[in-house]
Coordinates of C-alpha atoms and ligand atoms in Angstrom, one line a residue:
M825 CA 1.3 -13.0 13.2
I826 CA -1.8 -10.7 13.4
Y827 CA -0.4 -7.0 13.0
A828 CA -3.0 -4.8 14.6
D829 CA -0.6 -1.8 15.5
N830 CA -1.1 0.1 12.1
A831 CA -1.4 3.4 13.8
A832 CA 2.3 2.8 15.1
T833 CA 3.5 2.0 11.3
T834 CA 2.4 0.4 8.4
K835 CA 4.0 -2.4 6.2
M836 CA 5.2 -0.8 3.0
S837 CA 2.9 -2.0 -0.2
D838 CA 4.5 -3.9 -2.9
L839 CA 3.9 -0.9 -5.1
A840 CA 5.7 1.4 -2.8
L841 CA 8.7 -1.1 -2.4
D842 CA 9.1 -1.6 -6.0
T843 CA 8.9 2.2 -6.8
M844 CA 11.6 2.8 -4.2
F845 CA 13.8 0.2 -5.1
S846 CA 13.8 0.9 -8.9
I847 CA 14.5 4.4 -8.2
M848 CA 17.5 3.5 -5.8
K849 CA 18.9 1.4 -8.6
E850 CA 18.1 3.6 -11.5
G851 CA 17.2 7.2 -10.6
W852 CA 19.7 7.8 -7.9
G853 CA 20.9 11.0 -9.4
N854 CA 20.9 14.3 -7.1
P855 CA 18.0 16.3 -8.3
S856 CA 19.9 19.5 -8.2
S857 CA 22.5 18.3 -10.7
L858 CA 22.4 19.7 -14.1
Y859 CA 23.3 16.7 -16.1
S860 CA 20.5 14.5 -17.6
H861 CA 21.1 11.9 -14.9
G862 CA 20.6 14.5 -12.1
Q863 CA 17.4 16.1 -14.1
K864 CA 15.8 12.5 -14.5
A865 CA 15.8 12.5 -10.5
K866 CA 14.3 16.0 -10.6
E867 CA 11.4 14.8 -12.8
I868 CA 10.7 12.0 -10.5
L869 CA 10.6 14.2 -7.4
E870 CA 8.4 17.0 -9.2
K871 CA 6.2 14.3 -10.6
A872 CA 5.7 12.9 -7.1
R873 CA 5.0 16.6 -5.8
E874 CA 2.1 17.0 -8.4
D875 CA 0.9 13.7 -7.4
V876 CA 0.9 14.1 -3.7
A877 CA -0.7 17.8 -4.2
G878 CA -3.4 16.6 -6.6
L879 CA -4.5 13.9 -4.2
I880 CA -5.1 16.4 -1.2
G881 CA -6.5 19.3 -3.5
A882 CA -3.3 21.3 -3.3
T883 CA -1.0 22.5 -6.0
P884 CA 2.6 21.2 -6.2
R885 CA 4.1 24.7 -5.0
E886 CA 2.2 24.1 -1.7
I887 CA 4.2 20.9 -1.0
V888 CA 7.3 20.8 1.0
F889 CA 8.7 17.3 1.4
T890 CA 9.9 16.6 4.9
S891 CA 11.5 13.8 7.1
G892 CA 8.0 12.9 8.3
G893 CA 5.2 14.0 10.5
S894 CA 7.2 15.2 13.2
E895 CA 9.1 17.6 11.2
A896 CA 6.3 18.6 9.3
D897 CA 4.5 19.4 12.6
N898 CA 7.4 21.4 13.9
Q899 CA 8.0 23.1 10.9
A900 CA 4.2 24.2 10.5
I901 CA 3.8 25.5 14.1
R902 CA 7.3 27.3 14.3
S903 CA 6.4 29.2 10.8
A904 CA 3.0 30.2 12.1
A905 CA 4.5 31.3 15.6
E906 CA 7.3 33.3 14.0
A907 CA 4.7 35.0 11.6
G908 CA 2.7 35.9 14.7
R909 CA 5.6 37.1 17.0
A910 CA 6.4 39.5 14.1
K911 CA 2.9 40.9 14.4
G912 CA 2.8 40.9 18.3
K913 CA 0.3 37.9 18.1
M914 CA 1.4 35.4 20.5
H915 CA -1.2 33.2 21.5
I916 CA -2.0 29.6 20.1
V917 CA -5.1 27.4 20.4
S918 CA -4.7 23.5 20.3
S919 CA -6.2 20.6 22.1
A920 CA -5.0 18.5 25.1
F921 CA -4.6 15.2 23.1
E922 CA -2.3 16.2 20.3
H923 CA 0.6 14.2 19.3
H924 CA 3.9 15.1 21.1
A925 CA 5.5 16.6 18.0
V926 CA 2.8 19.3 18.4
L927 CA 2.6 19.6 22.2
H928 CA 6.2 19.6 22.7
T929 CA 6.8 22.1 20.1
L930 CA 3.9 24.2 22.0
E931 CA 5.8 23.8 25.2
A932 CA 9.0 25.2 23.7
L933 CA 7.1 28.0 22.4
K934 CA 5.7 28.8 25.8
K935 CA 9.1 29.3 27.2
E936 CA 9.7 31.8 24.5
G937 CA 6.7 33.7 25.8
F938 CA 3.7 32.4 23.7
K939 CA 0.5 31.8 25.4
I940 CA -1.1 28.5 24.7
T941 CA -4.9 27.4 25.2
L942 CA -5.4 23.7 25.2
L943 CA -8.9 22.7 24.5
D944 CA -11.0 20.2 26.3
V945 CA -11.6 17.1 24.2
H946 CA -14.3 15.8 26.3
E947 CA -15.6 12.4 27.0
N948 CA -16.0 11.3 23.4
G949 CA -12.6 12.6 22.2
I950 CA -14.0 15.2 19.9
V951 CA -13.1 19.1 19.9
D952 CA -16.1 21.2 20.0
P953 CA -15.7 24.0 17.2
S954 CA -17.7 26.3 19.3
E955 CA -15.0 26.2 21.9
V956 CA -12.5 26.8 19.2
M957 CA -14.4 29.9 18.3
E958 CA -14.6 31.1 22.0
A959 CA -10.7 30.6 22.4
I960 CA -9.6 32.6 19.5
R961 CA -8.6 35.8 20.5
D962 CA -7.3 39.0 18.9
D963 CA -3.5 38.0 19.5
T964 CA -4.1 34.3 18.3
C965 CA -1.8 33.7 15.5
L966 CA -2.7 29.7 15.1
V967 CA -5.1 27.1 15.7
T968 CA -3.6 23.6 15.5
I969 CA -6.2 20.6 16.0
M970 CA -5.2 17.1 14.9
Y971 CA -7.5 15.6 12.0
A972 CA -7.7 12.1 13.6
N973 CA -6.2 11.0 16.9
N974 CA -3.4 8.5 16.9
E975 CA -4.4 6.7 20.0
I976 CA -8.1 6.7 20.3
G977 CA -8.9 7.4 16.6
T978 CA -11.6 10.2 16.9
V979 CA -11.9 12.3 13.7
Q980 CA -12.3 15.9 14.4
P981 CA -14.7 18.4 12.8
I982 CA -12.0 19.8 10.8
R983 CA -13.9 21.5 8.2
E984 CA -15.8 23.5 10.7
I985 CA -12.9 24.3 12.7
G986 CA -11.1 25.5 9.6
A987 CA -14.1 27.6 8.6
I988 CA -14.1 29.4 11.9
C989 CA -10.3 30.1 11.6
R990 CA -10.8 31.5 8.1
A991 CA -13.4 33.7 9.2
R992 CA -11.4 34.8 12.1
K993 CA -8.3 35.2 9.8
V994 CA -6.1 32.8 12.0
L995 CA -3.8 30.3 10.3
F996 CA -5.1 26.5 10.8
H997 CA -2.8 23.6 11.0
T998 CA -3.8 20.2 11.2
D999 CA -1.7 17.1 12.1
A1000 CA -3.4 14.7 9.4
V1001 CA -0.8 11.9 9.7
Q1002 CA -3.5 9.4 10.9
A1003 CA -6.2 10.6 8.6
I1004 CA -4.3 10.8 5.1
G1005 CA -4.8 7.8 3.0
H1006 CA -7.4 6.4 5.4
I1007 CA -10.4 9.0 5.2
P1008 CA -10.8 11.8 2.7
V1009 CA -9.1 14.8 3.2
N1010 CA -9.1 18.0 1.0
V1011 CA -7.3 21.1 2.2
V1012 CA -9.5 23.3 0.0
D1013 CA -13.0 21.8 1.3
D1014 CA -11.5 21.5 4.6
N1015 CA -10.3 25.1 4.9
I1016 CA -6.8 24.0 6.0
D1017 CA -3.7 26.3 5.8
L1018 CA -0.9 23.9 7.0
L1019 CA -1.2 20.1 7.1
S1020 CA 1.1 17.5 8.1
A1021 CA 1.5 14.1 6.7
S1022 CA 3.9 10.9 7.2
A1023 CA 4.2 8.2 4.4
H1024 CA 4.8 5.4 6.8
K1025 CA 1.3 5.5 8.2
F1026 CA 0.0 4.7 4.7
H1027 CA 2.1 2.0 3.6
G1028 CA 4.8 4.2 2.3
P1029 CA 8.5 4.2 3.9
K1030 CA 9.6 5.6 7.1
G1031 CA 11.5 9.1 7.1
T1032 CA 9.4 10.7 4.6
G1033 CA 6.4 12.9 4.7
F1034 CA 5.2 16.5 3.6
L1035 CA 4.0 19.6 4.7
Y1036 CA 1.2 21.3 3.0
A1037 CA 1.3 25.2 3.4
K1038 CA -1.1 27.2 1.4
K1039 CA -0.1 29.8 -1.1
G1040 CA 0.7 32.7 0.8
V1041 CA 1.7 31.0 4.2
K1042 CA 5.3 32.0 5.0
L1043 CA 7.1 29.2 6.0
T1044 CA 10.3 29.1 8.5
N1045 CA 13.1 26.8 7.8
L1046 CA 14.1 24.3 10.4
I1047 CA 16.9 23.1 8.3
E1048 CA 19.5 25.6 6.8
G1049 CA 21.7 24.7 4.0
G1050 CA 21.0 24.5 0.2
A1051 CA 18.1 25.8 -1.8
Q1052 CA 16.2 22.4 -1.9
E1053 CA 12.2 22.5 -1.6
R1054 CA 12.3 26.2 -2.9
G1055 CA 14.4 27.1 -0.1
K1056 CA 12.3 25.9 2.8
R1057 CA 14.0 22.7 3.6
A1058 CA 17.6 22.2 2.9
G1059 CA 19.2 18.8 2.1
T1060 CA 19.4 16.4 -0.8
E1061 CA 15.9 15.2 -1.3
N1062 CA 14.9 11.4 -0.4
V1063 CA 13.9 11.0 -4.0
P1064 CA 13.2 7.1 -3.6
G1065 CA 11.3 7.6 -0.4
I1066 CA 9.4 10.7 -1.9
A1067 CA 8.2 8.7 -5.0
A1068 CA 7.4 5.6 -2.9
M1069 CA 5.3 7.9 -0.9
A1070 CA 3.5 9.3 -3.6
A1071 CA 2.8 5.8 -4.9
A1072 CA 1.5 4.6 -1.7
L1073 CA -0.9 7.7 -1.3
K1074 CA -2.3 7.3 -4.7
E1075 CA -2.8 3.6 -3.9
S1076 CA -4.4 4.2 -0.6
I1077 CA -6.8 6.8 -1.8
S1078 CA -7.8 4.9 -4.8
S1079 CA -8.8 1.7 -2.8
M1080 CA -10.2 3.7 0.1
P1081 CA -13.8 3.4 -0.4
E1082 CA -13.6 -0.5 -0.3
N1083 CA -10.8 -0.5 2.3
A1084 CA -12.7 1.7 4.6
A1085 CA -15.9 -0.1 4.3
H1086 CA -14.3 -3.4 5.2
M1087 CA -12.3 -1.9 7.9
A1088 CA -15.3 -0.4 9.7
I1089 CA -17.2 -3.7 9.6
M1090 CA -14.2 -5.5 11.0
R1091 CA -13.6 -2.5 13.8
D1092 CA -17.3 -2.7 14.8
R1093 CA -17.1 -6.6 15.1
L1094 CA -14.0 -6.0 17.5
I1095 CA -15.8 -3.6 19.4
R1096 CA -18.9 -5.6 20.0
G1097 CA -16.6 -8.5 20.7
L1098 CA -14.4 -6.6 23.3
K1099 CA -17.5 -5.1 24.9
Q1100 CA -18.5 -8.6 26.2
I1101 CA -15.5 -8.5 28.5
P1102 CA -16.8 -7.5 31.9
H1103 CA -15.7 -4.0 33.2
S1104 CA -14.4 -2.8 30.0
A1105 CA -14.9 0.4 28.0
L1106 CA -14.5 1.8 24.6
N1107 CA -12.2 4.8 24.5
G1108 CA -13.5 7.7 22.1
D1109 CA -16.7 8.2 20.2
E1110 CA -18.0 4.8 18.9
T1111 CA -18.8 6.3 15.5
K1112 CA -16.7 9.3 14.7
R1113 CA -13.6 7.3 14.6
L1114 CA -11.0 6.1 12.0
P1115 CA -12.0 2.8 10.3
G1116 CA -9.3 0.8 11.7
N1117 CA -9.1 2.0 15.4
V1118 CA -10.3 0.2 18.5
N1119 CA -9.1 1.3 21.9
F1120 CA -10.5 -0.2 25.2
C1121 CA -9.9 0.1 28.7
F1122 CA -9.9 -3.0 31.0
E1123 CA -10.3 -2.4 34.8
G1124 CA -7.8 -4.1 37.1
I1125 CA -5.1 -4.9 34.7
E1126 CA -1.9 -3.2 33.4
G1127 CA -1.7 -2.5 29.7
E1128 CA 2.0 -3.7 29.3
S1129 CA 1.3 -7.3 30.7
L1130 CA -1.6 -7.7 28.2
L1131 CA 0.7 -6.5 25.4
L1132 CA 3.5 -9.1 26.3
L1133 CA 0.9 -11.7 26.6
L1134 CA -0.8 -11.0 23.4
D1135 CA 2.7 -11.0 21.7
D1136 CA 3.0 -14.5 22.9
K1137 CA -0.3 -15.3 21.1
G1138 CA 1.3 -13.6 18.0
I1139 CA -0.8 -10.4 18.2
C1140 CA 0.8 -7.0 17.8
A1141 CA -0.9 -4.2 19.4
S1142 CA -0.2 -1.1 21.6
S1143 CA -1.1 0.4 25.0
G1144 CA -1.3 3.9 26.4
S1145 CA -0.1 2.7 29.6
A1146 CA 2.9 3.8 31.6
C1147 CA 6.0 1.5 30.9
T1148 CA 5.4 1.3 27.1
S1149 CA 5.5 4.9 26.6
G1150 CA 8.6 5.2 28.7
S1151 CA 7.0 7.6 31.3
L1152 CA 5.3 7.2 34.7
D1153 CA 2.0 8.8 33.7
P1154 CA -0.3 6.9 31.5
S1155 CA -1.2 8.3 28.0
H1156 CA -2.2 12.1 28.0
V1157 CA -4.9 11.1 25.6
L1158 CA -6.8 8.8 27.9
L1159 CA -6.4 11.5 30.7
A1160 CA -7.8 14.0 28.4
I1161 CA -11.0 12.0 27.9
G1162 CA -11.3 11.8 31.5
R1163 CA -10.1 8.4 32.5
V1164 CA -8.5 8.0 35.9
H1165 CA -5.0 6.7 36.2
D1166 CA -5.8 3.4 37.2
V1167 CA -8.2 2.8 34.4
A1168 CA -5.9 4.6 31.8
H1169 CA -3.3 1.9 32.7
G1170 CA -5.4 -0.9 31.5
S1171 CA -5.6 0.2 28.0
L1172 CA -5.2 -1.4 24.7
R1173 CA -5.1 0.0 21.1
L1174 CA -5.7 -2.2 18.1
S1175 CA -5.3 -0.5 14.8
I1176 CA -6.3 -3.1 12.1
G1177 CA -5.1 -3.0 8.6
E1178 CA -7.0 -3.3 5.3
D1179 CA -6.4 -6.9 4.7
V1180 CA -7.7 -8.0 8.2
T1181 CA -10.0 -10.9 8.1
E1182 CA -13.2 -11.9 10.3
A1183 CA -11.2 -15.0 11.5
E1184 CA -8.4 -12.6 12.7
I1185 CA -10.9 -10.4 14.3
D1186 CA -12.5 -13.3 16.2
S1187 CA -9.1 -14.7 17.4
I1188 CA -8.1 -11.2 18.6
I1189 CA -11.2 -11.2 20.5
R1190 CA -10.7 -14.5 22.0
A1191 CA -7.1 -13.9 23.0
V1192 CA -7.9 -10.5 24.6
G1193 CA -10.7 -12.2 26.5
E1194 CA -8.4 -15.0 27.9
V1195 CA -5.3 -12.7 28.6
V1196 CA -7.5 -10.2 30.4
E1197 CA -9.2 -13.0 32.6
Y1198 CA -5.9 -14.5 33.4
L1199 CA -4.2 -11.1 34.5
R1200 CA -7.1 -10.5 36.5
G1201 CA -6.6 -13.7 38.3
F1202 CA -3.7 -12.4 40.2
S1203 CA -4.2 -8.7 40.1
P1204 CA -4.4 -7.2 43.7
I1205 CA -6.4 -4.2 42.3
W1206 CA -9.0 -6.9 40.9
R1207 CA -9.1 -8.8 44.0
D1208 CA -9.9 -5.6 46.0
L1209 CA -12.6 -4.6 43.4
M1210 CA -14.1 -8.2 43.8
A1211 CA -14.1 -8.0 47.4
G1212 CA -15.8 -4.6 47.5
K1213 CA -12.8 -2.7 48.8
K1214 CA -12.6 -0.7 45.9
K1215 CA -15.5 0.6 43.6
F1216 CA -15.7 -0.5 39.9
I1217 CA -15.2 2.7 37.7
L1218 CA -16.2 0.7 34.4
Ligands
LIG1804 C1 3.0 9.0 13.8 C2 2.6 10.3 14.0 C3 3.4 11.5 13.9 C4 4.9 11.5 13.7 O1 5.2 10.9 12.3 P1 6.7 10.6 12.3 O2 6.7 10.6 10.5 O3 6.8 9.2 12.8 O4 7.5 11.6 12.6 C5 2.9 12.6 14.3 N1 1.3 12.8 14.5 C6 0.6 11.8 14.4 C7 -0.8 11.9 14.9 C8 1.2 10.5 14.2 O5 0.3 9.3 14.4

């Protein structure tokens, strides 16, 4: 099997697995208990908090552990919105291609009376900082722009956007789920007030993540109950998951330079190979993208058929086409970069891992080429395109 869907989830590293298992076996106490077995769990928890904080340039008190990226996004946006509402500031700036954890939270706030501006991400899939500057109004309480897009991998000018928000005294949140552990992220250098991360995107366990909230940024609870996480997130902490997340993050960041360099070479080889397929196009900026992300559109085919046939060949990938996402419309990300429906339906995301080999890249290129040709062989759209009844877009 060639696993090329690391943007959906990653395999846990051996270190993360060992850490998790040993804590489940030995350190399973409740960190809120006063006896030493509980306090041992508390120590593990606080050591993980120190580690995670240190790895992104934060302090331990600025880290709240959550159940993952979605919860962190919800809490960050809700917190900024509540603080804004209290001051009569009910305008939020975001982008059209955010993750649904962000977009759906914004939609819910819109129903509560908030005004939302979604910025264009242009053909290259990059938010223009000058447009952020223009969109900020006197009543803006939050700007939320993702660090790197989960579908097309484009990396945003976060530092510049953060600097603009800081100058205008507007809170800045970034969904850094795809970035953390893959490219350098530092909350101080990048001028970030709120940041979301998820362990299972960097070889940690699913169901664990964190929210960074800069000192002085007030958080609103999503989950009420006990006083865990300094009263900001009730519920007995997932100590094994949190410790495994810290171990996975440390590991990912320490091997980032070699891993990213290797992946970028493999990514570019894959891009070059897939470009040879006629009537295809890369989605998103060619260089300002995550080292592991390749996303293409192939005219005249359906992404879901492509995925099923690739699965037959042992390749795990993903598509932004309709059926796979369980809705009628193709990916909002592909539409946001200006792909028309027909073209967006024929999309393929390959998110490679750190250990991908040149031979695997070449077999992906071969397999995709064969499957695209095969599917076009009985595609009515392709027949019309070839007969000149329809115009090629790509
Ligand atoms: C995966 C992902 C999320 C959701 O994280 P979960 O931990 O699965 O809830 C949010 N944002 C982005 C960009 C993601 O890729």
